[in-house]
Amino acid sequence: MQARLTAASTQLNDGGEEAREFPEKDDSKLKSLGNALRTGWSRQSSRTRRSKPPAGVTGLLPQIVTHGLTDPGRADRRVRINISGMKFDTRERVLLRYPQTLLGDVVRRQRFYVPEEEEYFFDRHRPSFEGIFRYYQTGKIERPRNVPQDVFAAELAYFDMGKLVINKFLKDEGYDVSENVLPEKEPQRTVWILFESHDGILAKFVGLVTVLFILLSVGTSCAETLPRFRNLTDQTFAHVGDVKVNLNIAFSNIFFQIETACIVWFCIELAMRFYASPRKRRFVKDIMNILDFVVILPYFIDLILIVANVDPTGSNIIPATIVRVLRLVRVFRIFKLSRHMRALQMLAATLRASAPQLIMLIFFMAILVVLYSSIIYFMEMDHPDHFFPSIPAAFWWAIITLTTVGYGDIYPKTPWGKAFACICVISGILVIAMPMPIITKNFEKFYKKNGNNPFKALPLNNGHEERDDNNSEHRKRTYAVRLTDIETEEHESFLKDEDESSSGFLSSV
């Protein structure tokens, strides 16, 4: 045994450089040398308790592992991955589809290679890796049902699947993955925290003031339509030809004063948020910001009409219908509450997630409305006092019957019509009930998450590095013979420290 290892050492020292330059020609020799060295090394380790082979031997082991055993350059090479005892077989080209990941990066992956087993070993969560392995095969990330969300997200980070993949997974799970980018300048950052973050006492106070102004504005828009206050609204636009007099009359109206105070606050809020926004273009395109701008337009249009001495109710310049629509827009300020109330945000998220089911429900209801309206029309047409002069006229009855509202303003009078109405009610209940479990499940999902993403602090890049750093001593002892042609700094440092102790390795066997 000693003579064989001595001869092997001589061949390694004399022919190591040649083997490095032409590794493809010496595969058989390198394999036999590697087997001999590993056999001798395992026996020697049991006696001396050393953790690494000598420098001369280790210098050639990367060539043995790389060219003789693994051959990572072949795209069709079969790769075996061992996850805590569960083995997965695939092709090299499958992993190379995603070179930015841990398994797709040949250099980073090799540190986990076990030459004796010709496989990559990871002491990780086995059920989670089934979803990760499926992503390499199909390109779709999906959490296994029996794996908790936080465990699967941690495994995605460990295997360095990338920020886009993790965000896709979190988004599918119902979490908000949008990033809040803070402004770079300190004044803008302070304003942003006050009007956008809703964290802290001052920010909560600003949010409370905004909510009060929204409720006051909507309440005023509703109250001024009462008969007792309608005269005050008419006097606001009772133009006499003098701009100053018109303005005095308008601002003497208590409702106009309240509206002015609300608009001033809304303008300040919108201007401050635009000033503090780090992404101006994205701010302008946001649907809620567009709504904030639209709901303040009616006030300025009314103000322009007062200054221009134009009566909106009897003007040929602006139709009265358009003015009424603009005033109706003021009621839409109630949607501004969604910025400050998580319940409304969850409701909106539920409706978006349930859009396919809602569309399906509307489609089925439309089919049933046309069908049942036609049937009830022909059933009731012979009755002298029927309520269905045409099929479109029966649409109203079909809708309120299918939805089980039943106003009772129109109804069938014949026995056959009444029997069919019962069928209409039952079918309406069944159709409406079908998508309800899915919608309820979506609402429960968003309700549990409540808009909070517990994985925002999750490391998204090189999650395996933390484990390697924490177990660097263990890695020095265990993976010394699993190095490839890419030697780490720890390996080089080890060789420097162990150079003298390894010189007598072969002769002592």
PDB file of N, CA and C in Angstrom, residues 58-106:
ATOM      1  N   THR A  58      -3.833  17.903  -3.066  1.00  0.00           N
ATOM      2  CA  THR A  58      -4.995  18.767  -3.265  1.00  0.00           C
ATOM      3  C   THR A  58      -4.874  19.579  -4.543  1.00  0.00           C
ATOM      4  N   GLY A  59      -3.642  19.863  -4.968  1.00  0.00           N
ATOM      5  CA  GLY A  59      -3.484  20.621  -6.192  1.00  0.00           C
ATOM      6  C   GLY A  59      -4.028  19.907  -7.404  1.00  0.00           C
ATOM      7  N   LEU A  60      -4.030  18.565  -7.357  1.00  0.00           N
ATOM      8  CA  LEU A  60      -4.531  17.804  -8.495  1.00  0.00           C
ATOM      9  C   LEU A  60      -5.979  17.365  -8.326  1.00  0.00           C
ATOM     10  N   LEU A  61      -6.466  17.332  -7.099  1.00  0.00           N
ATOM     11  CA  LEU A  61      -7.843  16.901  -6.877  1.00  0.00           C
ATOM     12  C   LEU A  61      -8.863  17.752  -7.626  1.00  0.00           C
ATOM     13  N   PRO A  62      -8.685  19.089  -7.714  1.00  0.00           N
ATOM     14  CA  PRO A  62      -9.648  19.853  -8.525  1.00  0.00           C
ATOM     15  C   PRO A  62      -9.720  19.357  -9.955  1.00  0.00           C
ATOM     16  N   GLN A  63      -8.545  18.994 -10.530  1.00  0.00           N
ATOM     17  CA  GLN A  63      -8.567  18.477 -11.889  1.00  0.00           C
ATOM     18  C   GLN A  63      -9.278  17.129 -11.955  1.00  0.00           C
ATOM     19  N   ILE A  64      -9.069  16.299 -10.914  1.00  0.00           N
ATOM     20  CA  ILE A  64      -9.726  14.992 -10.901  1.00  0.00           C
ATOM     21  C   ILE A  64     -11.226  15.161 -10.817  1.00  0.00           C
ATOM     22  N   VAL A  65     -11.661  16.007  -9.887  1.00  0.00           N
ATOM     23  CA  VAL A  65     -13.099  16.187  -9.682  1.00  0.00           C
ATOM     24  C   VAL A  65     -13.744  16.821 -10.898  1.00  0.00           C
ATOM     25  N   THR A  66     -13.057  17.816 -11.475  1.00  0.00           N
ATOM     26  CA  THR A  66     -13.671  18.570 -12.564  1.00  0.00           C
ATOM     27  C   THR A  66     -13.731  17.765 -13.855  1.00  0.00           C
ATOM     28  N   HIS A  67     -12.589  17.157 -14.230  1.00  0.00           N
ATOM     29  CA  HIS A  67     -12.525  16.523 -15.543  1.00  0.00           C
ATOM     30  C   HIS A  67     -12.791  15.023 -15.487  1.00  0.00           C
ATOM     31  N   GLY A  68     -12.388  14.374 -14.414  1.00  0.00           N
ATOM     32  CA  GLY A  68     -12.533  12.935 -14.368  1.00  0.00           C
ATOM     33  C   GLY A  68     -13.881  12.472 -13.892  1.00  0.00           C
ATOM     34  N   LEU A  69     -14.563  13.284 -13.035  1.00  0.00           N
ATOM     35  CA  LEU A  69     -15.794  12.816 -12.413  1.00  0.00           C
ATOM     36  C   LEU A  69     -17.016  13.603 -12.839  1.00  0.00           C
ATOM     37  N   THR A  70     -16.913  14.919 -12.848  1.00  0.00           N
ATOM     38  CA  THR A  70     -18.126  15.723 -13.049  1.00  0.00           C
ATOM     39  C   THR A  70     -18.294  16.223 -14.465  1.00  0.00           C
ATOM     40  N   ASP A  71     -17.215  16.684 -15.099  1.00  0.00           N
ATOM     41  CA  ASP A  71     -17.300  17.218 -16.460  1.00  0.00           C
ATOM     42  C   ASP A  71     -18.436  18.227 -16.577  1.00  0.00           C
ATOM     43  N   PRO A  72     -18.366  19.387 -15.844  1.00  0.00           N
ATOM     44  CA  PRO A  72     -19.502  20.308 -15.819  1.00  0.00           C
ATOM     45  C   PRO A  72     -19.741  21.023 -17.127  1.00  0.00           C
ATOM     46  N   GLY A  73     -18.849  20.903 -18.097  1.00  0.00           N
ATOM     47  CA  GLY A  73     -19.059  21.605 -19.340  1.00  0.00           C
ATOM     48  C   GLY A  73     -20.097  20.981 -20.246  1.00  0.00           C
ATOM     49  N   ARG A  74     -20.462  19.721 -20.005  1.00  0.00           N
ATOM     50  CA  ARG A  74     -21.426  19.035 -20.857  1.00  0.00           C
ATOM     51  C   ARG A  74     -22.845  19.409 -20.473  1.00  0.00           C
ATOM     52  N   ALA A  75     -23.609  19.921 -21.448  1.00  0.00           N
ATOM     53  CA  ALA A  75     -24.979  20.350 -21.162  1.00  0.00           C
ATOM     54  C   ALA A  75     -25.911  19.180 -20.933  1.00  0.00           C
ATOM     55  N   ASP A  76     -25.572  18.001 -21.503  1.00  0.00           N
ATOM     56  CA  ASP A  76     -26.442  16.840 -21.335  1.00  0.00           C
ATOM     57  C   ASP A  76     -26.005  15.940 -20.188  1.00  0.00           C
ATOM     58  N   ARG A  77     -25.034  16.390 -19.394  1.00  0.00           N
ATOM     59  CA  ARG A  77     -24.560  15.592 -18.266  1.00  0.00           C
ATOM     60  C   ARG A  77     -25.653  15.457 -17.215  1.00  0.00           C
ATOM     61  N   ARG A  78     -25.806  14.262 -16.678  1.00  0.00           N
ATOM     62  CA  ARG A  78     -26.804  14.046 -15.644  1.00  0.00           C
ATOM     63  C   ARG A  78     -26.271  14.547 -14.311  1.00  0.00           C
ATOM     64  N   VAL A  79     -27.081  15.311 -13.618  1.00  0.00           N
ATOM     65  CA  VAL A  79     -26.710  15.899 -12.335  1.00  0.00           C
ATOM     66  C   VAL A  79     -27.633  15.332 -11.270  1.00  0.00           C
ATOM     67  N   ARG A  80     -27.040  14.906 -10.179  1.00  0.00           N
ATOM     68  CA  ARG A  80     -27.825  14.382  -9.058  1.00  0.00           C
ATOM     69  C   ARG A  80     -27.697  15.344  -7.880  1.00  0.00           C
ATOM     70  N   ILE A  81     -28.842  15.725  -7.333  1.00  0.00           N
ATOM     71  CA  ILE A  81     -28.903  16.655  -6.206  1.00  0.00           C
ATOM     72  C   ILE A  81     -29.521  15.919  -5.026  1.00  0.00           C
ATOM     73  N   ASN A  82     -28.809  15.905  -3.920  1.00  0.00           N
ATOM     74  CA  ASN A  82     -29.253  15.216  -2.705  1.00  0.00           C
ATOM     75  C   ASN A  82     -29.697  16.263  -1.690  1.00  0.00           C
ATOM     76  N   ILE A  83     -30.983  16.265  -1.387  1.00  0.00           N
ATOM     77  CA  ILE A  83     -31.538  17.198  -0.409  1.00  0.00           C
ATOM     78  C   ILE A  83     -31.908  16.403   0.837  1.00  0.00           C
ATOM     79  N   SER A  84     -30.985  16.363   1.793  1.00  0.00           N
ATOM     80  CA  SER A  84     -31.212  15.662   3.066  1.00  0.00           C
ATOM     81  C   SER A  84     -31.675  14.225   2.847  1.00  0.00           C
ATOM     82  N   GLY A  85     -31.080  13.555   1.876  1.00  0.00           N
ATOM     83  CA  GLY A  85     -31.408  12.160   1.621  1.00  0.00           C
ATOM     84  C   GLY A  85     -32.344  11.929   0.455  1.00  0.00           C
ATOM     85  N   MET A  86     -33.093  12.941   0.049  1.00  0.00           N
ATOM     86  CA  MET A  86     -33.976  12.813  -1.108  1.00  0.00           C
ATOM     87  C   MET A  86     -33.211  13.266  -2.350  1.00  0.00           C
ATOM     88  N   LYS A  87     -33.113  12.400  -3.346  1.00  0.00           N
ATOM     89  CA  LYS A  87     -32.283  12.657  -4.507  1.00  0.00           C
ATOM     90  C   LYS A  87     -33.127  13.043  -5.713  1.00  0.00           C
ATOM     91  N   PHE A  88     -32.631  14.046  -6.437  1.00  0.00           N
ATOM     92  CA  PHE A  88     -33.277  14.553  -7.645  1.00  0.00           C
ATOM     93  C   PHE A  88     -32.271  14.465  -8.784  1.00  0.00           C
ATOM     94  N   ASP A  89     -32.667  13.877  -9.891  1.00  0.00           N
ATOM     95  CA  ASP A  89     -31.818  13.748 -11.071  1.00  0.00           C
ATOM     96  C   ASP A  89     -32.345  14.646 -12.180  1.00  0.00           C
ATOM     97  N   THR A  90     -31.409  15.347 -12.831  1.00  0.00           N
ATOM     98  CA  THR A  90     -31.775  16.216 -13.945  1.00  0.00           C
ATOM     99  C   THR A  90     -30.571  16.345 -14.863  1.00  0.00           C
ATOM    100  N   ARG A  91     -30.697  17.182 -15.883  1.00  0.00           N
ATOM    101  CA  ARG A  91     -29.609  17.438 -16.818  1.00  0.00           C
ATOM    102  C   ARG A  91     -28.985  18.796 -16.524  1.00  0.00           C
ATOM    103  N   GLU A  92     -27.723  18.922 -16.900  1.00  0.00           N
ATOM    104  CA  GLU A  92     -27.008  20.171 -16.661  1.00  0.00           C
ATOM    105  C   GLU A  92     -27.693  21.342 -17.351  1.00  0.00           C
ATOM    106  N   ARG A  93     -28.217  21.113 -18.552  1.00  0.00           N
ATOM    107  CA  ARG A  93     -28.833  22.204 -19.297  1.00  0.00           C
ATOM    108  C   ARG A  93     -30.079  22.738 -18.597  1.00  0.00           C
ATOM    109  N   VAL A  94     -30.758  21.890 -17.814  1.00  0.00           N
ATOM    110  CA  VAL A  94     -31.938  22.351 -17.083  1.00  0.00           C
ATOM    111  C   VAL A  94     -31.540  23.368 -16.025  1.00  0.00           C
ATOM    112  N   LEU A  95     -30.455  23.098 -15.317  1.00  0.00           N
ATOM    113  CA  LEU A  95     -29.992  24.026 -14.289  1.00  0.00           C
ATOM    114  C   LEU A  95     -29.409  25.289 -14.902  1.00  0.00           C
ATOM    115  N   LEU A  96     -28.774  25.156 -16.068  1.00  0.00           N
ATOM    116  CA  LEU A  96     -28.138  26.313 -16.705  1.00  0.00           C
ATOM    117  C   LEU A  96     -29.147  27.287 -17.296  1.00  0.00           C
ATOM    118  N   ARG A  97     -30.421  26.954 -17.275  1.00  0.00           N
ATOM    119  CA  ARG A  97     -31.426  27.913 -17.728  1.00  0.00           C
ATOM    120  C   ARG A  97     -31.456  29.151 -16.843  1.00  0.00           C
ATOM    121  N   TYR A  98     -31.082  28.973 -15.588  1.00  0.00           N
ATOM    122  CA  TYR A  98     -31.123  30.080 -14.627  1.00  0.00           C
ATOM    123  C   TYR A  98     -29.738  30.203 -13.991  1.00  0.00           C
ATOM    124  N   PRO A  99     -28.775  30.757 -14.724  1.00  0.00           N
ATOM    125  CA  PRO A  99     -27.390  30.806 -14.224  1.00  0.00           C
ATOM    126  C   PRO A  99     -27.199  31.728 -13.031  1.00  0.00           C
ATOM    127  N   GLN A 100     -28.166  32.598 -12.750  1.00  0.00           N
ATOM    128  CA  GLN A 100     -28.013  33.495 -11.620  1.00  0.00           C
ATOM    129  C   GLN A 100     -28.339  32.820 -10.296  1.00  0.00           C
ATOM    130  N   THR A 101     -28.907  31.619 -10.334  1.00  0.00           N
ATOM    131  CA  THR A 101     -29.268  30.911  -9.115  1.00  0.00           C
ATOM    132  C   THR A 101     -28.089  30.090  -8.602  1.00  0.00           C
ATOM    133  N   LEU A 102     -28.233  29.562  -7.390  1.00  0.00           N
ATOM    134  CA  LEU A 102     -27.155  28.769  -6.801  1.00  0.00           C
ATOM    135  C   LEU A 102     -26.902  27.493  -7.592  1.00  0.00           C
ATOM    136  N   LEU A 103     -27.941  26.782  -7.955  1.00  0.00           N
ATOM    137  CA  LEU A 103     -27.763  25.543  -8.710  1.00  0.00           C
ATOM    138  C   LEU A 103     -27.379  25.802 -10.156  1.00  0.00           C
ATOM    139  N   GLY A 104     -27.773  26.925 -10.713  1.00  0.00           N
ATOM    140  CA  GLY A 104     -27.437  27.234 -12.088  1.00  0.00           C
ATOM    141  C   GLY A 104     -26.040  27.776 -12.269  1.00  0.00           C
ATOM    142  N   ASP A 105     -25.398  28.203 -11.186  1.00  0.00           N
ATOM    143  CA  ASP A 105     -24.035  28.718 -11.233  1.00  0.00           C
ATOM    144  C   ASP A 105     -23.076  27.564 -10.942  1.00  0.00           C
ATOM    145  N   VAL A 106     -22.320  27.142 -11.952  1.00  0.00           N
ATOM    146  CA  VAL A 106     -21.432  25.988 -11.794  1.00  0.00           C
ATOM    147  C   VAL A 106     -20.386  26.242 -10.727  1.00  0.00           C
TER     148      VAL A 106
END
